[in-house]
Coordinates of N, CA, C and O in Angstrom, one line a residue:
M1466 N 20.8 -3.8 -17.9 CA 19.9 -2.8 -17.1 C 19.7 -3.4 -15.7 O 19.4 -4.6 -15.5
S1467 N 19.9 -2.6 -14.7 CA 19.7 -3.0 -13.3 C 18.2 -3.2 -13.0 O 17.4 -2.5 -13.6
Q1468 N 17.9 -4.0 -12.0 CA 16.5 -4.2 -11.6 C 15.8 -2.9 -11.2 O 14.7 -2.7 -11.5
N1469 N 16.5 -2.0 -10.5 CA 15.9 -0.7 -10.0 C 15.7 0.3 -11.2 O 15.0 1.2 -10.9
S1470 N 16.3 0.1 -12.3 CA 16.1 1.1 -13.4 C 15.0 0.6 -14.3 O 14.8 1.3 -15.3
V1471 N 14.3 -0.4 -14.0 CA 13.2 -0.9 -14.8 C 12.1 0.2 -15.0 O 11.7 0.8 -13.9
N1472 N 11.7 0.4 -16.1 CA 10.7 1.5 -16.4 C 9.3 1.0 -15.9 O 8.7 0.0 -16.4
V1473 N 8.8 1.7 -14.9 CA 7.5 1.4 -14.4 C 6.6 2.6 -14.4 O 7.2 3.7 -14.4
N1474 N 5.3 2.4 -14.2 CA 4.4 3.5 -14.2 C 3.5 3.3 -13.0 O 2.9 2.3 -12.9
I1475 N 3.2 4.4 -12.2 CA 2.3 4.3 -11.1 C 1.2 5.2 -11.4 O 1.3 6.4 -11.7
T1476 N 0.0 4.6 -11.6 CA -1.3 5.3 -11.9 C -2.4 4.7 -11.1 O -2.3 3.7 -10.5
L1477 N -3.5 5.5 -11.1 CA -4.7 5.0 -10.4 C -5.2 3.7 -11.0 O -5.2 3.5 -12.3
I1478 N -5.7 2.8 -10.3 CA -6.2 1.5 -10.7 C -7.6 1.7 -11.2 O -8.4 2.5 -10.6
T1479 N -8.0 0.9 -12.0 CA -9.4 0.8 -12.6 C -10.0 -0.5 -12.3 O -9.4 -1.5 -11.9
E1480 N -11.3 -0.6 -12.5 CA -12.0 -1.8 -12.1 C -11.5 -3.0 -12.9 O -11.6 -4.2 -12.4
E1481 N -11.0 -2.8 -14.1 CA -10.4 -4.0 -14.9 C -9.2 -4.6 -14.2 O -8.9 -5.7 -14.5
N1482 N -8.6 -3.8 -13.3 CA -7.4 -4.3 -12.6 C -7.8 -5.2 -11.3 O -6.9 -5.9 -10.8
I1483 N -9.1 -5.2 -11.0 CA -9.5 -6.0 -9.7 C -9.1 -7.4 -9.8 O -8.5 -7.9 -8.7
P1484 N -9.3 -8.2 -10.8 CA -8.9 -9.6 -10.8 C -7.4 -9.8 -10.5 O -7.1 -10.7 -9.7
T1485 N -6.6 -9.0 -11.0 CA -5.1 -9.1 -10.7 C -4.8 -8.7 -9.3 O -4.0 -9.3 -8.6
M1486 N -5.6 -7.7 -8.8 CA -5.5 -7.2 -7.5 C -5.7 -8.4 -6.5 O -5.0 -8.6 -5.5
V1487 N -6.8 -9.2 -6.7 CA -7.2 -10.3 -5.9 C -6.0 -11.3 -6.0 O -5.7 -11.8 -4.9
E1488 N -5.5 -11.6 -7.1 CA -4.4 -12.6 -7.2 C -3.2 -12.1 -6.4 O -2.5 -12.9 -5.7
I1489 N -2.9 -10.8 -6.4 CA -1.8 -10.3 -5.6 C -2.1 -10.3 -4.2 O -1.2 -10.7 -3.3
W1490 N -3.3 -9.9 -3.8 CA -3.7 -9.8 -2.4 C -3.7 -11.1 -1.6 O -3.2 -11.2 -0.6
N1491 N -4.3 -12.1 -2.2 CA -4.6 -13.3 -1.4 C -3.5 -14.3 -1.1 O -3.6 -15.0 -0.1
P1492 N -2.5 -14.4 -2.0 CA -1.5 -15.4 -1.5 C -0.4 -15.0 -0.5 O 0.7 -15.5 -0.5
N1493 N -0.8 -14.0 0.3 CA 0.1 -13.5 1.3 C 1.4 -12.9 0.7 O 2.5 -13.0 1.2
A1494 N 1.2 -12.1 -0.4 CA 2.3 -11.4 -1.0 C 2.5 -9.9 -0.4 O 3.1 -9.1 -1.0
H1495 N 1.8 -9.7 0.7 CA 1.8 -8.4 1.2 C 3.2 -7.9 1.7 O 3.9 -8.5 2.4
V1496 N 3.4 -6.6 1.3 CA 4.6 -5.9 1.9 C 4.1 -5.4 3.3 O 4.8 -5.5 4.2
L1497 N 2.9 -5.0 3.3 CA 2.3 -4.5 4.6 C 0.8 -4.7 4.5 O 0.2 -4.7 3.5
S1498 N 0.1 -4.9 5.6 CA -1.2 -5.0 5.6 C -1.8 -4.7 7.1 O -1.2 -5.1 8.0
S1499 N -2.8 -3.9 7.1 CA -3.5 -3.7 8.3 C -4.7 -4.6 8.5 O -5.5 -4.4 9.4
T1500 N -4.8 -5.6 7.6 CA -5.8 -6.6 7.7 C -5.3 -7.9 7.2 O -4.5 -8.0 6.3
N1501 N -5.8 -8.9 7.8 CA -5.5 -10.3 7.3 C -6.7 -10.9 6.4 O -6.7 -12.0 6.1
R1502 N -7.6 -10.0 6.0 CA -8.7 -10.4 5.3 C -8.4 -10.9 3.9 O -7.6 -10.4 3.3
K1503 N -9.0 -12.0 3.5 CA -8.9 -12.5 2.2 C -10.1 -11.9 1.3 O -11.2 -11.6 1.9
H1504 N -9.8 -11.6 0.1 CA -10.8 -11.1 -0.8 C -11.2 -12.0 -1.9 O -10.3 -12.6 -2.5
T1505 N -12.4 -11.8 -2.4 CA -12.8 -12.4 -3.6 C -12.9 -11.2 -4.6 O -12.8 -10.1 -4.3
K1506 N -13.1 -11.5 -6.0 CA -13.3 -10.5 -6.9 C -14.4 -9.6 -6.5 O -14.4 -8.3 -6.6
K1507 N -15.5 -10.2 -6.0 CA -16.7 -9.4 -5.7 C -16.5 -8.5 -4.5 O -16.8 -7.4 -4.5
S1508 N -15.8 -9.1 -3.4 CA -15.6 -8.3 -2.2 C -14.6 -7.2 -2.5 O -14.8 -6.0 -2.0
L1509 N -13.5 -7.4 -3.2 CA -12.6 -6.3 -3.5 C -13.2 -5.3 -4.5 O -13.0 -4.1 -4.2
L1510 N -14.0 -5.7 -5.4 CA -14.7 -4.7 -6.3 C -15.6 -3.9 -5.4 O -15.6 -2.7 -5.6
E1511 N -16.3 -4.4 -4.5 CA -17.3 -3.7 -3.6 C -16.4 -2.7 -2.8 O -16.8 -1.5 -2.6
W1512 N -15.3 -3.1 -2.3 CA -14.5 -2.2 -1.4 C -13.9 -1.2 -2.4 O -14.0 0.0 -1.9
F1513 N -13.5 -1.5 -3.6 CA -13.0 -0.5 -4.5 C -14.0 0.6 -4.9 O -13.8 1.7 -4.9
Q1514 N -15.3 0.1 -5.1 CA -16.3 1.0 -5.6 C -16.7 1.9 -4.4 O -17.3 3.0 -4.7
N1515 N -16.5 1.6 -3.2 CA -16.9 2.4 -2.0 C -15.8 3.3 -1.5 O -15.8 3.9 -0.5
R1516 N -14.7 3.2 -2.2 CA -13.4 3.9 -1.7 C -13.5 5.4 -1.5 O -12.9 5.9 -0.6
S1517 N -14.4 6.1 -2.2 CA -14.5 7.5 -2.1 C -15.1 7.9 -0.7 O -14.9 9.0 -0.2
I1518 N -15.9 6.9 -0.1 CA -16.5 7.2 1.2 C -15.3 7.6 2.2 O -15.5 8.5 3.1
G1519 N -14.3 6.9 2.2 CA -13.2 7.2 3.1 C -12.0 7.9 2.5 O -10.9 7.8 3.1
N1520 N -12.2 8.5 1.3 CA -11.1 9.2 0.7 C -10.0 8.4 0.3 O -8.8 8.8 0.6
H1521 N -10.2 7.2 -0.1 CA -9.1 6.2 -0.5 C -8.9 6.3 -2.0 O -9.7 6.5 -2.7
K1522 N -7.6 6.2 -2.4 CA -7.3 6.1 -3.7 C -6.4 4.8 -3.9 O -5.5 4.6 -3.0
Y1523 N -6.6 4.1 -4.9 CA -5.9 2.9 -5.2 C -4.9 3.1 -6.4 O -5.3 3.4 -7.5
Y1524 N -3.6 2.9 -6.1 CA -2.6 3.1 -7.2 C -2.0 1.8 -7.5 O -1.7 1.0 -6.6
G1525 N -1.7 1.6 -8.8 CA -1.0 0.4 -9.2 C 0.3 0.8 -9.8 O 0.5 1.8 -10.3
I1526 N 1.2 -0.2 -9.6 CA 2.6 0.0 -10.3 C 2.6 -1.0 -11.4 O 2.4 -2.2 -11.2
F1527 N 2.7 -0.5 -12.6 CA 2.7 -1.3 -13.8 C 4.0 -1.3 -14.5 O 4.7 -0.4 -14.6
K1528 N 4.3 -2.5 -15.1 CA 5.4 -2.7 -15.9 C 4.9 -3.3 -17.3 O 4.2 -4.3 -17.3
K1529 N 5.1 -2.5 -18.3 CA 4.5 -2.8 -19.6 C 3.0 -3.2 -19.5 O 2.6 -4.3 -20.0
N1530 N 2.2 -2.3 -18.9 CA 0.8 -2.5 -18.7 C 0.4 -3.7 -17.9 O -0.8 -4.0 -17.9
Y1531 N 1.3 -4.3 -17.2 CA 1.0 -5.4 -16.3 C 1.0 -4.9 -14.9 O 2.0 -4.3 -14.4
L1532 N 0.0 -5.2 -14.1 CA -0.1 -4.8 -12.7 C 0.7 -5.7 -11.8 O 0.5 -6.8 -11.7
C1533 N 1.8 -5.1 -11.4 CA 2.8 -5.8 -10.5 C 2.5 -5.7 -9.0 O 2.9 -6.6 -8.3
G1534 N 1.8 -4.7 -8.6 CA 1.5 -4.4 -7.2 C 0.6 -3.2 -7.1 O 0.3 -2.5 -8.1
F1535 N 0.2 -2.9 -5.9 CA -0.7 -1.8 -5.6 C -0.5 -1.2 -4.2 O 0.1 -1.9 -3.4
M1536 N -1.1 -0.1 -4.1 CA -1.1 0.6 -2.8 C -2.4 1.4 -2.7 O -2.9 2.0 -3.6
I1537 N -2.8 1.3 -1.4 CA -4.0 2.1 -1.1 C -3.6 3.3 -0.2 O -3.1 3.0 0.8
L1538 N -4.0 4.5 -0.6 CA -3.7 5.6 0.1 C -5.0 6.3 0.7 O -5.9 6.3 -0.1
K1539 N -4.9 6.6 1.9 CA -6.1 7.3 2.6 C -5.8 8.8 2.8 O -4.8 9.1 3.5
Y1540 N -6.5 9.7 2.1 CA -6.2 11.1 2.2 C -7.1 11.7 3.4 O -8.3 11.6 3.2
E1541 N -6.5 12.1 4.5 CA -7.2 12.7 5.6 C -7.0 14.1 5.6 O -6.3 14.7 4.7
L1542 N -7.7 14.9 6.4 CA -7.6 16.3 6.5 C -6.2 16.9 6.6 O -5.8 17.9 6.0
D1543 N -5.3 16.1 7.3 CA -4.0 16.7 7.6 C -2.9 15.6 7.5 O -1.8 15.9 8.0
K1544 N -3.2 14.5 6.9 CA -2.2 13.5 6.8 C -2.5 12.5 5.7 O -3.8 12.4 5.3
L1545 N -1.5 11.7 5.3 CA -1.7 10.7 4.2 C -1.4 9.4 4.9 O -0.3 9.3 5.5
I1546 N -2.2 8.4 4.8 CA -2.0 7.1 5.3 C -1.9 6.0 4.3 O -2.7 5.9 3.4
I1547 N -0.8 5.3 4.3 CA -0.6 4.2 3.4 C -1.3 3.0 4.1 O -0.9 2.5 5.1
K1548 N -2.5 2.6 3.5 CA -3.3 1.6 4.2 C -2.8 0.2 3.7 O -3.1 -0.8 4.4
M1549 N -2.3 0.1 2.5 CA -1.9 -1.3 2.0 C -0.9 -1.1 1.0 O -1.0 -0.2 0.2
T1550 N 0.1 -2.0 1.0 CA 1.0 -2.1 -0.1 C 1.2 -3.5 -0.4 O 1.6 -4.3 0.5
A1551 N 1.0 -4.0 -1.6 CA 1.2 -5.4 -1.9 C 1.8 -5.5 -3.3 O 1.5 -4.8 -4.2
L1552 N 2.7 -6.5 -3.4 CA 3.4 -6.8 -4.6 C 3.3 -8.3 -5.0 O 3.3 -9.1 -4.1
A1553 N 3.1 -8.6 -6.2 CA 3.1 -10.0 -6.7 C 4.5 -10.5 -6.3 O 5.5 -9.8 -6.3
S1554 N 4.5 -11.7 -5.9 CA 5.8 -12.4 -5.4 C 6.9 -12.3 -6.4 O 8.1 -12.1 -6.0
N1555 N 6.7 -12.4 -7.7 CA 7.7 -12.3 -8.6 C 8.3 -10.9 -8.9 O 9.2 -10.7 -9.7
F1556 N 7.6 -9.9 -8.3 CA 8.1 -8.5 -8.3 C 8.7 -8.0 -7.1 O 9.0 -6.8 -7.0
Q1557 N 8.8 -8.9 -6.0 CA 9.4 -8.4 -4.8 C 10.8 -8.4 -4.8 O 11.4 -9.1 -5.7
N1558 N 11.4 -7.6 -4.0 CA 12.9 -7.4 -3.9 C 13.5 -6.9 -5.2 O 14.6 -7.2 -5.5
Q1559 N 12.8 -6.1 -5.9 CA 13.3 -5.5 -7.2 C 13.2 -4.0 -7.2 O 13.3 -3.3 -8.2
G1560 N 12.8 -3.4 -5.9 CA 12.6 -2.0 -5.9 C 11.3 -1.4 -6.1 O 11.0 -0.2 -6.1
F1561 N 10.3 -2.2 -6.5 CA 8.9 -1.8 -6.8 C 8.3 -1.2 -5.5 O 7.6 -0.3 -5.6
G1562 N 8.5 -1.9 -4.4 CA 7.9 -1.4 -3.1 C 8.5 -0.1 -2.8 O 7.7 0.9 -2.4
K1563 N 9.7 0.1 -2.9 CA 10.4 1.4 -2.7 C 9.8 2.5 -3.6 O 9.6 3.6 -3.1
K1564 N 9.6 2.1 -4.8 CA 9.0 3.1 -5.8 C 7.6 3.5 -5.3 O 7.2 4.7 -5.4
L1565 N 6.7 2.5 -4.9 CA 5.4 2.9 -4.4 C 5.5 3.9 -3.2 O 4.8 4.8 -3.1
I1566 N 6.4 3.5 -2.2 CA 6.4 4.3 -1.0 C 7.0 5.7 -1.3 O 6.5 6.8 -0.8
S1567 N 8.0 5.8 -2.3 CA 8.4 7.1 -2.8 C 7.3 7.9 -3.3 O 7.2 9.1 -3.2
F1568 N 6.5 7.2 -4.1 CA 5.3 7.9 -4.7 C 4.5 8.5 -3.7 O 4.0 9.6 -3.7
A1569 N 4.1 7.7 -2.6 CA 3.3 8.2 -1.5 C 3.9 9.3 -0.8 O 3.1 10.3 -0.5
K1570 N 5.2 9.3 -0.6 CA 5.8 10.4 0.0 C 5.7 11.7 -0.8 O 5.6 12.8 -0.3
R1571 N 5.9 11.6 -2.1 CA 5.7 12.7 -3.0 C 4.3 13.3 -3.0 O 4.1 14.5 -3.0
E1572 N 3.3 12.4 -3.0 CA 1.9 12.8 -2.9 C 1.7 13.6 -1.6 O 1.1 14.6 -1.6
A1573 N 2.2 13.1 -0.5 CA 2.1 13.8 0.8 C 2.8 15.2 0.8 O 2.3 16.2 1.3
Q1574 N 4.0 15.2 0.2 CA 4.8 16.4 0.2 C 4.0 17.5 -0.6 O 4.0 18.7 -0.3
K1575 N 3.3 17.1 -1.7 CA 2.5 18.1 -2.5 C 1.5 18.8 -1.6 O 1.2 19.9 -1.8
L1576 N 0.9 18.0 -0.6 CA -0.1 18.5 0.3 C 0.4 19.0 1.6 O -0.3 19.5 2.4
N1577 N 1.7 18.9 1.7 CA 2.4 19.3 3.0 C 1.9 18.5 4.2 O 1.6 19.0 5.2
F1578 N 1.6 17.2 3.9 CA 1.1 16.3 4.9 C 2.3 15.3 5.4 O 3.1 14.9 4.6
P1579 N 2.2 14.8 6.6 CA 3.1 13.7 7.0 C 2.5 12.4 6.4 O 1.3 12.3 6.1
V1580 N 3.3 11.4 6.4 CA 2.9 10.1 5.8 C 3.0 9.1 7.0 O 3.9 8.9 7.7
Y1581 N 1.9 8.3 7.1 CA 1.7 7.3 8.1 C 1.5 6.0 7.5 O 1.0 5.9 6.3
T1582 N 1.7 4.9 8.2 CA 1.3 3.6 7.7 C 1.0 2.7 9.0 O 1.3 3.2 10.1
E1583 N 0.5 1.6 8.7 CA 0.1 0.6 9.7 C 0.7 -0.8 9.4 O 0.7 -1.2 8.2
V1584 N 1.3 -1.4 10.4 CA 1.9 -2.7 10.1 C 1.5 -3.7 11.2 O 1.6 -3.4 12.4
K1585 N 1.0 -4.8 10.8 CA 0.6 -5.9 11.8 C 1.8 -6.2 12.7 O 3.0 -6.4 12.2
I1586 N 1.6 -6.5 13.9 CA 2.6 -6.8 14.9 C 3.6 -7.9 14.5 O 4.8 -7.9 14.7
E1587 N 3.0 -9.0 13.8 CA 3.9 -10.1 13.5 C 4.6 -9.9 12.1 O 5.4 -10.8 11.7
N1588 N 4.4 -8.8 11.4 CA 5.0 -8.6 10.1 C 6.3 -7.9 10.1 O 6.5 -6.8 9.8
F1589 N 7.4 -8.7 10.6 CA 8.7 -8.2 10.8 C 9.3 -7.7 9.4 O 10.0 -6.8 9.4
R1590 N 9.0 -8.5 8.4 CA 9.5 -8.1 7.0 C 9.0 -6.7 6.7 O 9.8 -5.8 6.2
A1591 N 7.8 -6.4 6.9 CA 7.2 -5.0 6.6 C 7.8 -3.9 7.5 O 8.2 -2.9 7.0
L1592 N 8.0 -4.3 8.8 CA 8.6 -3.3 9.7 C 10.0 -3.0 9.2 O 10.4 -1.8 9.2
N1593 N 10.8 -4.0 8.9 CA 12.2 -3.7 8.5 C 12.1 -2.9 7.1 O 13.0 -2.0 7.0
F1594 N 11.2 -3.2 6.3 CA 11.1 -2.5 5.1 C 10.9 -1.0 5.3 O 11.6 -0.1 4.7
F1595 N 9.9 -0.7 6.1 CA 9.6 0.7 6.4 C 10.7 1.4 7.2 O 10.9 2.6 7.0
F1596 N 11.3 0.7 8.1 CA 12.4 1.2 8.8 C 13.6 1.7 7.8 O 14.1 2.7 8.0
S1597 N 13.7 0.9 6.9 CA 14.8 1.1 5.8 C 14.5 2.4 5.0 O 15.3 2.9 4.4
L1598 N 13.1 2.7 5.0 CA 12.7 3.8 4.2 C 12.4 5.1 5.0 O 11.8 6.0 4.6
G1599 N 12.9 5.0 6.2 CA 12.9 6.3 7.1 C 11.6 6.4 8.0 O 11.3 7.5 8.4
F1600 N 10.9 5.3 8.2 CA 9.7 5.4 9.1 C 10.1 5.0 10.5 O 11.1 4.2 10.8
K1601 N 9.4 5.4 11.5 CA 9.6 5.0 12.9 C 8.3 4.8 13.5 O 7.2 5.3 13.1
I1602 N 8.3 3.9 14.5 CA 7.1 3.5 15.3 C 6.8 4.7 16.2 O 7.5 5.2 16.9
I1603 N 5.4 5.1 16.1 CA 5.0 6.2 17.0 C 3.9 5.7 18.0 O 3.8 6.3 19.0
Q1604 N 3.3 4.5 17.8 CA 2.4 4.0 18.7 C 2.1 2.5 18.4 O 2.3 2.1 17.3
F1605 N 1.5 1.8 19.3 CA 1.0 0.5 19.1 C -0.5 0.5 19.3 O -1.0 0.9 20.4
D1606 N -1.3 0.0 18.3 CA -2.7 -0.1 18.5 C -3.2 -1.5 18.9 O -3.0 -2.4 18.2
K1607 N -3.5 -1.6 20.2 CA -3.8 -2.8 20.8 C -5.1 -3.5 20.1 O -5.1 -4.7 19.9
K1608 N -6.1 -2.7 19.8 CA -7.3 -3.2 19.2 C -7.0 -4.0 17.9 O -7.5 -5.1 17.6
W1609 N -6.2 -3.4 17.1 CA -5.9 -4.0 15.7 C -4.5 -4.8 15.7 O -4.2 -5.3 14.7
E1610 N -3.8 -4.7 16.8 CA -2.6 -5.4 17.0 C -1.6 -5.0 15.9 O -1.1 -5.9 15.1
E1611 N -1.4 -3.7 15.7 CA -0.6 -3.2 14.7 C 0.2 -2.0 15.2 O -0.3 -1.3 16.1
Y1612 N 1.4 -1.8 14.6 CA 2.1 -0.6 14.8 C 1.7 0.5 13.9 O 1.4 0.3 12.8
N1613 N 1.6 1.7 14.4 CA 1.5 2.9 13.6 C 2.9 3.6 13.4 O 3.6 3.8 14.4
L1614 N 3.2 3.8 12.1 CA 4.5 4.3 11.8 C 4.3 5.6 11.1 O 3.4 5.9 10.4
L1615 N 5.4 6.6 11.3 CA 5.4 7.9 10.7 C 6.7 8.0 9.9 O 7.8 7.5 10.4
A1616 N 6.6 8.5 8.7 CA 7.8 8.7 7.9 C 8.5 9.9 8.4 O 7.9 11.0 8.5
L1617 N 9.8 9.8 8.6 CA 10.6 11.0 9.0 C 10.8 11.8 7.7 O 10.6 11.2 6.6
S1618 N 11.2 13.0 7.8 CA 11.3 13.8 6.6 C 12.3 13.1 5.6 O 13.3 12.5 5.9
S1619 N 11.8 13.2 4.3 CA 12.5 12.4 3.2 C 13.6 13.2 2.6 O 13.8 14.3 2.7

């Protein structure tokens, strides 16, 4: 069986997944990040519990009920923003990130929204990843030192 045909499930994350999210988040396993912030279980749980304030949804990619990575999507009035995508290091380069981004694109398509994301200026790996999935830079945010990218039609 090829790596990309591995059966995975993408679903909403629950509070019980927070400890694994912290493990994935903190060792710099980010595919992309609009923040360099480190989290504790308490800080990430607090962030997770307040997610509805900003219309954020947290999705996990699971393999046999194990959280391999996650993505935070922000639903705005007329667009979908991928705020964070992170994979555990042992699940990188296996197509899991592409599956998460494809999921985000399908979510946006259901709403007839464009898909945006943010990538820190120094994160060349993430930029190349998103370029390979059809994103292009539309602006540079000096305040946050990140590029704003838009997905071209999929």
